[in-house]
Coordinates of C-alpha atoms and ligand atoms in Angstrom, one line a residue:
K929 CA -11.4 24.7 -22.4
F930 CA -11.0 21.9 -24.9
A931 CA -7.3 22.7 -25.4
D932 CA -6.9 22.6 -21.6
T933 CA -8.6 19.2 -21.5
A934 CA -6.3 17.8 -24.2
M935 CA -3.3 19.2 -22.3
Y936 CA -4.3 17.2 -19.2
K937 CA -4.6 14.1 -21.3
A938 CA -1.1 14.7 -22.7
K939 CA 0.3 15.1 -19.1
D940 CA -1.5 11.9 -18.0
E941 CA 0.2 10.0 -20.8
G942 CA 3.5 10.9 -19.2
R943 CA 4.2 14.3 -20.9
D944 CA 6.4 14.7 -24.0
N945 CA 3.6 13.9 -26.3
Y946 CA 0.6 15.6 -27.9
Q947 CA -3.2 14.8 -27.8
F948 CA -6.1 16.0 -29.9
Y949 CA -9.3 16.9 -28.1
A950 CA -12.1 14.3 -28.2
S951 CA -15.5 14.6 -26.7
D952 CA -15.0 11.6 -24.3
M953 CA -12.3 13.6 -22.6
T954 CA -14.9 16.0 -21.4
A955 CA -16.9 13.1 -19.9
L956 CA -13.8 11.9 -18.1
A957 CA -12.9 15.3 -16.9
F958 CA -16.4 15.7 -15.6
E959 CA -16.2 12.3 -13.8
R960 CA -13.0 13.4 -12.2
V961 CA -14.5 16.6 -10.9
V962 CA -17.5 14.8 -9.5
M963 CA -15.3 12.2 -7.9
E964 CA -13.0 14.8 -6.3
S965 CA -15.9 16.6 -4.8
S966 CA -17.4 13.4 -3.4
L967 CA -14.1 12.6 -1.9
R968 CA -14.1 15.9 -0.1
V969 CA -17.6 15.1 1.3
A970 CA -16.4 11.6 2.3
L971 CA -13.6 13.2 4.3
K972 CA -16.0 15.6 6.0
E973 CA -18.5 12.9 6.8
D974 CA -16.0 10.3 7.9
Q975 CA -16.9 7.7 5.2
F976 CA -13.5 6.0 5.1
V977 CA -13.1 2.6 6.9
V978 CA -10.0 0.5 7.4
Y979 CA -9.9 -3.2 6.5
F980 CA -6.9 -5.4 7.5
Q981 CA -5.3 -8.3 5.7
P982 CA -3.2 -10.7 7.8
Q983 CA 0.3 -11.5 6.7
F984 CA 1.6 -15.0 7.5
N985 CA 4.9 -16.7 8.1
I986 CA 4.1 -20.2 6.8
V987 CA 7.2 -21.9 8.3
E988 CA 6.5 -20.6 11.8
N989 CA 2.8 -20.8 11.2
K990 CA 2.0 -17.5 12.7
I991 CA 0.6 -14.1 11.8
T992 CA 3.4 -11.6 11.5
G993 CA 1.4 -8.5 10.7
M994 CA -1.6 -6.9 9.0
E995 CA -1.8 -4.5 6.1
A996 CA -4.3 -1.7 6.5
L997 CA -6.4 -1.3 3.3
V998 CA -8.8 1.6 3.0
R999 CA -12.4 1.3 1.8
W1000 CA -14.9 4.0 1.1
Q1001 CA -18.3 3.3 2.7
H1002 CA -20.4 5.3 0.3
P1003 CA -24.0 6.0 1.5
Q1004 CA -25.5 5.1 -1.9
I1005 CA -23.0 3.0 -3.7
G1006 CA -21.8 0.9 -0.8
L1007 CA -18.2 -0.3 -0.3
V1008 CA -15.9 1.3 -2.9
P1009 CA -12.4 -0.4 -3.4
P1010 CA -9.3 1.8 -3.3
G1011 CA -8.5 1.2 -7.0
K1012 CA -11.5 3.3 -7.9
F1013 CA -10.6 6.4 -5.9
I1014 CA -6.9 6.3 -4.9
P1015 CA -5.6 7.5 -8.3
I1016 CA -7.8 10.6 -8.2
A1017 CA -7.0 11.2 -4.5
E1018 CA -3.3 11.1 -5.4
E1019 CA -3.7 13.5 -8.3
S1020 CA -5.7 16.0 -6.3
G1021 CA -3.6 15.7 -3.2
L1022 CA -6.5 14.5 -1.1
I1023 CA -4.6 11.3 -0.5
I1024 CA -2.7 13.1 2.2
E1025 CA -5.8 13.7 4.3
I1026 CA -7.2 10.3 3.5
D1027 CA -4.0 8.6 4.6
K1028 CA -3.8 10.6 7.8
I1029 CA -7.2 9.2 8.7
V1030 CA -6.4 5.6 7.7
M1031 CA -3.1 5.9 9.7
K1032 CA -4.9 7.2 12.8
K1033 CA -7.8 4.7 12.7
A1034 CA -5.5 1.7 12.0
M1035 CA -3.0 2.7 14.8
E1036 CA -5.9 3.0 17.3
C1037 CA -7.1 -0.5 16.5
F1038 CA -3.6 -1.9 16.9
A1039 CA -2.9 0.0 20.2
S1040 CA -6.2 -1.4 21.6
W1041 CA -5.5 -5.0 20.4
Y1042 CA -2.1 -4.8 22.1
Q1043 CA -3.6 -3.4 25.3
E1044 CA -6.0 -6.4 25.3
G1045 CA -3.0 -8.7 25.2
L1046 CA -3.6 -9.8 21.6
N1047 CA -0.7 -10.0 19.1
P1048 CA -1.5 -8.6 15.7
G1049 CA 2.3 -8.2 14.8
K1050 CA 3.2 -5.2 12.7
L1051 CA 0.8 -2.8 11.2
A1052 CA 1.7 -2.2 7.5
L1053 CA 0.5 1.2 6.1
N1054 CA 0.5 2.2 2.5
L1055 CA 1.8 5.7 2.2
A1056 CA 2.4 7.9 -0.7
M1057 CA 5.9 9.4 -1.0
K1058 CA 4.1 12.8 -1.1
Q1059 CA 2.9 12.1 2.5
L1060 CA 6.3 11.2 3.8
A1061 CA 7.8 14.3 2.1
Q1062 CA 5.5 16.6 4.2
K1063 CA 7.6 18.6 6.7
D1064 CA 5.4 17.7 9.7
F1065 CA 5.0 14.0 8.9
I1066 CA 7.6 12.6 11.3
P1067 CA 6.8 15.0 14.2
Q1068 CA 3.0 14.3 13.9
L1069 CA 3.6 10.5 13.7
L1070 CA 5.8 10.6 16.8
N1071 CA 3.2 12.7 18.6
E1072 CA 0.4 10.2 17.7
M1073 CA 2.5 7.3 18.7
H1074 CA 3.2 8.9 22.1
T1075 CA -0.5 9.7 22.7
M1076 CA -1.7 6.2 21.8
G1077 CA 1.2 4.3 23.5
F1078 CA 2.1 2.8 20.1
E1079 CA 5.6 1.4 19.8
P1080 CA 7.7 2.2 16.6
S1081 CA 8.4 -1.5 16.3
W1082 CA 4.7 -2.2 15.7
L1083 CA 4.8 -0.2 12.5
A1084 CA 5.8 -0.9 8.9
L1085 CA 5.4 1.5 6.0
E1086 CA 4.9 0.3 2.5
V1087 CA 6.0 2.6 -0.3
T1088 CA 5.7 1.5 -3.9
E1089 CA 8.7 0.9 -6.1
G1090 CA 7.6 3.5 -8.6
Q1091 CA 7.2 6.3 -6.0
I1092 CA 10.6 5.6 -4.4
M1093 CA 12.4 5.5 -7.7
N1094 CA 10.7 8.7 -8.9
N1095 CA 13.1 10.7 -6.8
P1096 CA 15.5 8.2 -5.3
K1097 CA 17.9 10.8 -3.7
A1098 CA 15.1 12.5 -1.8
S1099 CA 13.7 9.1 -0.9
I1100 CA 17.0 7.9 0.7
K1101 CA 17.1 10.9 3.0
K1102 CA 13.4 10.6 4.1
L1103 CA 13.4 6.8 4.5
N1104 CA 16.6 7.0 6.6
Q1105 CA 14.9 9.4 9.0
I1106 CA 12.0 7.0 9.3
S1107 CA 14.1 3.9 9.6
D1108 CA 16.2 5.6 12.4
I1109 CA 13.0 5.8 14.5
G1110 CA 12.8 2.0 14.4
I1111 CA 9.9 1.7 11.9
E1112 CA 10.2 -1.0 9.3
L1113 CA 10.2 -0.1 5.6
A1114 CA 8.9 -2.3 2.8
I1115 CA 9.0 -1.7 -1.0
D1116 CA 5.6 -2.5 -2.4
D1117 CA 4.6 -3.9 -5.9
F1118 CA 8.2 -4.8 -6.5
G1119 CA 9.1 -5.7 -10.1
T1120 CA 6.4 -3.5 -11.7
G1121 CA 8.4 -0.3 -12.0
Y1122 CA 12.0 0.5 -12.9
S1123 CA 14.4 0.1 -10.0
S1124 CA 17.9 1.4 -10.0
L1125 CA 19.8 -1.4 -8.4
A1126 CA 22.5 1.1 -7.4
Y1127 CA 19.8 3.0 -5.3
L1128 CA 18.2 -0.2 -4.1
K1129 CA 21.2 -1.1 -2.1
K1130 CA 21.5 2.4 -0.6
L1131 CA 17.9 2.5 0.6
P1132 CA 17.2 1.5 4.2
L1133 CA 14.6 -1.1 3.1
D1134 CA 13.8 -4.1 5.4
K1135 CA 11.3 -5.9 3.2
L1136 CA 10.5 -6.5 -0.4
K1137 CA 6.9 -7.3 -1.5
I1138 CA 6.7 -9.5 -4.6
D1139 CA 3.9 -8.1 -6.7
Q1140 CA 0.7 -10.1 -7.3
S1141 CA 1.2 -9.9 -11.1
F1142 CA 4.1 -12.4 -10.9
V1143 CA 2.5 -14.6 -8.2
R1144 CA -0.7 -15.0 -10.2
D1145 CA 0.7 -17.4 -12.8
I1146 CA 3.8 -18.5 -10.9
D1147 CA 3.0 -22.2 -11.2
V1148 CA 2.1 -22.2 -15.0
D1149 CA 4.1 -19.4 -16.6
E1150 CA 7.8 -20.1 -16.9
D1151 CA 8.7 -16.4 -17.1
D1152 CA 6.8 -15.4 -14.0
A1153 CA 8.4 -18.3 -12.2
A1154 CA 11.9 -17.2 -13.4
I1155 CA 11.3 -13.6 -12.4
T1156 CA 10.0 -14.5 -9.0
K1157 CA 13.1 -16.7 -8.3
A1158 CA 15.3 -13.8 -9.4
I1159 CA 13.5 -11.3 -7.1
I1160 CA 13.8 -13.8 -4.2
A1161 CA 17.6 -14.1 -4.9
L1162 CA 18.0 -10.3 -5.2
G1163 CA 16.1 -9.7 -1.9
K1164 CA 18.1 -12.3 0.0
S1165 CA 21.5 -11.0 -1.3
L1166 CA 20.4 -7.5 -0.2
N1167 CA 19.5 -8.9 3.2
M1168 CA 15.8 -8.1 2.9
Q1169 CA 12.8 -10.1 4.1
L1170 CA 10.5 -11.3 1.4
I1171 CA 6.7 -11.4 1.3
A1172 CA 4.6 -12.5 -1.7
E1173 CA 1.2 -10.7 -2.4
G1174 CA -1.9 -12.1 -3.9
V1175 CA -1.3 -15.8 -3.0
E1176 CA -4.6 -17.6 -3.8
T1177 CA -3.7 -21.3 -4.2
V1178 CA -1.7 -24.0 -2.5
D1179 CA 0.4 -24.5 -5.6
Q1180 CA 1.5 -20.8 -5.6
R1181 CA 2.3 -21.1 -1.9
D1182 CA 4.3 -24.3 -2.3
F1183 CA 6.3 -22.8 -5.2
L1184 CA 7.2 -19.7 -3.1
L1185 CA 8.1 -21.8 0.0
K1186 CA 10.3 -24.1 -2.1
N1187 CA 12.1 -21.1 -3.5
G1188 CA 12.8 -19.4 -0.2
C1189 CA 9.9 -17.0 0.4
E1190 CA 8.3 -17.8 3.7
N1191 CA 6.0 -14.9 4.1
I1192 CA 2.6 -14.8 2.4
Q1193 CA -0.3 -12.5 2.0
G1194 CA -3.3 -13.5 0.1
F1195 CA -6.9 -14.9 -0.2
L1196 CA -5.5 -18.4 0.5
Y1197 CA -5.1 -17.4 4.1
S1198 CA -7.4 -14.4 4.5
K1199 CA -9.2 -11.7 2.6
P1200 CA -9.0 -8.1 4.0
L1201 CA -11.4 -8.0 6.9
P1202 CA -13.0 -5.3 9.0
A1203 CA -11.5 -4.6 12.5
E1204 CA -14.2 -6.7 14.4
K1205 CA -13.5 -9.8 12.3
I1206 CA -9.7 -9.4 12.8
K1207 CA -10.2 -9.2 16.5
E1208 CA -12.1 -12.5 16.5
L1209 CA -9.4 -14.0 14.4
L1210 CA -6.7 -12.9 16.8
K1211 CA -8.7 -14.2 19.8
S1212 CA -9.1 -17.6 18.1
Ligands
C2E887 P1 -1.4 -3.1 -2.4 O1 -0.8 -2.2 -1.3 O2 -0.4 -3.8 -3.3 O3 -2.4 -4.0 -1.6 C1 -2.7 -5.3 -2.0 C2 -4.0 -5.5 -2.8 O4 -4.1 -6.8 -3.2 C3 -5.2 -5.2 -1.9 O5 -6.2 -4.6 -2.8 C4 -5.7 -6.6 -1.5 O6 -7.0 -6.7 -1.2 C5 -5.3 -7.3 -2.8 N1 -5.2 -8.8 -2.5 C6 -4.6 -9.3 -1.4 N2 -4.5 -10.7 -1.5 C7 -5.1 -11.0 -2.7 C8 -5.4 -12.2 -3.4 O7 -5.0 -13.3 -3.0 N3 -5.9 -12.1 -4.7 C9 -6.3 -10.9 -5.2 N4 -6.9 -10.9 -6.4 N5 -6.1 -9.7 -4.6 C10 -5.5 -9.8 -3.4 P2 -7.0 -3.3 -2.5 O8 -7.4 -3.4 -1.0 O9 -8.1 -3.2 -3.5 O10 -5.9 -2.2 -2.6 C11 -5.4 -1.8 -3.9 C12 -4.3 -0.8 -3.7 O11 -4.7 0.4 -3.3 C13 -3.2 -1.2 -2.7 O12 -2.3 -2.2 -3.3 C14 -2.6 0.1 -2.4 O13 -1.6 0.4 -3.4 C15 -3.7 1.0 -2.5 N6 -4.2 1.3 -1.1 C16 -5.1 0.6 -0.4 N7 -5.3 1.2 0.8 C17 -4.6 2.3 0.8 C18 -4.4 3.4 1.7 O14 -4.9 3.4 2.9 N8 -3.5 4.4 1.3 C19 -2.9 4.4 0.1 N9 -2.1 5.5 -0.2 N10 -3.1 3.4 -0.8 C20 -3.9 2.4 -0.4
MG888 MG1 0.6 -2.4 0.1
MG889 MG1 1.3 -4.4 -3.6

């Protein structure tokens, strides 16, 4: 059992290495098992809720869309942020079920807002490549869109750079099928992984999201400023729209605008909010 635990740790570290067993590994493994079984309960008891964070075009001064962000409403602990459970959900495969629920709930909100004459823009969903790779993903999505009266042009899918580049050949094929339906594709957390530029230009990506880790110190750290400018130039030359994540201050916003990034998502404009609050925002 101990050897098995050490093997898991070695795999976690990215394979091609070795690990000796230590007692804290058992505690971690135990935590993981507990977490996984609570996630199964959460699925059964419908404990996942969807928050939305508006995305703004600061030149046109309007909301262009909303990113759906999952939260776990735990009966004892309260609201659990995704960073605490998404990694385990991904590892165990439960992410597929969780994301199906998030997708359905978020799409229902958008369909009802559009029906009421509100304009929330595009719904951005975070999806694991694992999810897109499911055989029935596209037929199910089309079916749900049809039932809800949800237009393909209302939808944007965010896939992380790391997941796309894990298997770029398979990604190109899958993403092309999705893009052909008229759904927008965005590459999330750009700059944090290793991108093949040769693949980047072959992928049907519409939008590039500049990661929060560069935006954070953009106005004080010369390297972050230089990297951000380079990402903006790259995005523009590949004909992609640009959006910066995690914008918290006016200085960060001004830097981005001055350097050609008009789209902003961050606490400066709005935190992620529950559906009722978003509806109020759209009405006002
Ligand atoms: P992400 O897709 O890059 O989402 C942006 C994260 O940045 C969100 O964290 C958001 O709350 C946070 N954020 C936005 N503006 C600011 C800001 O101005 N300052 C700071 N400090 N943070 C800001 P959140 O909601 O905790 O989500 C974390 C990550 O979990 C997401 O990163 C995404 O990768 C993943 N995630 C969230 N919801 C889902 C989901 O439904 N499915 C999947 N597969 N992953 C999800
Ligand atoms: Mg995202
Ligand atoms: Mg991101």
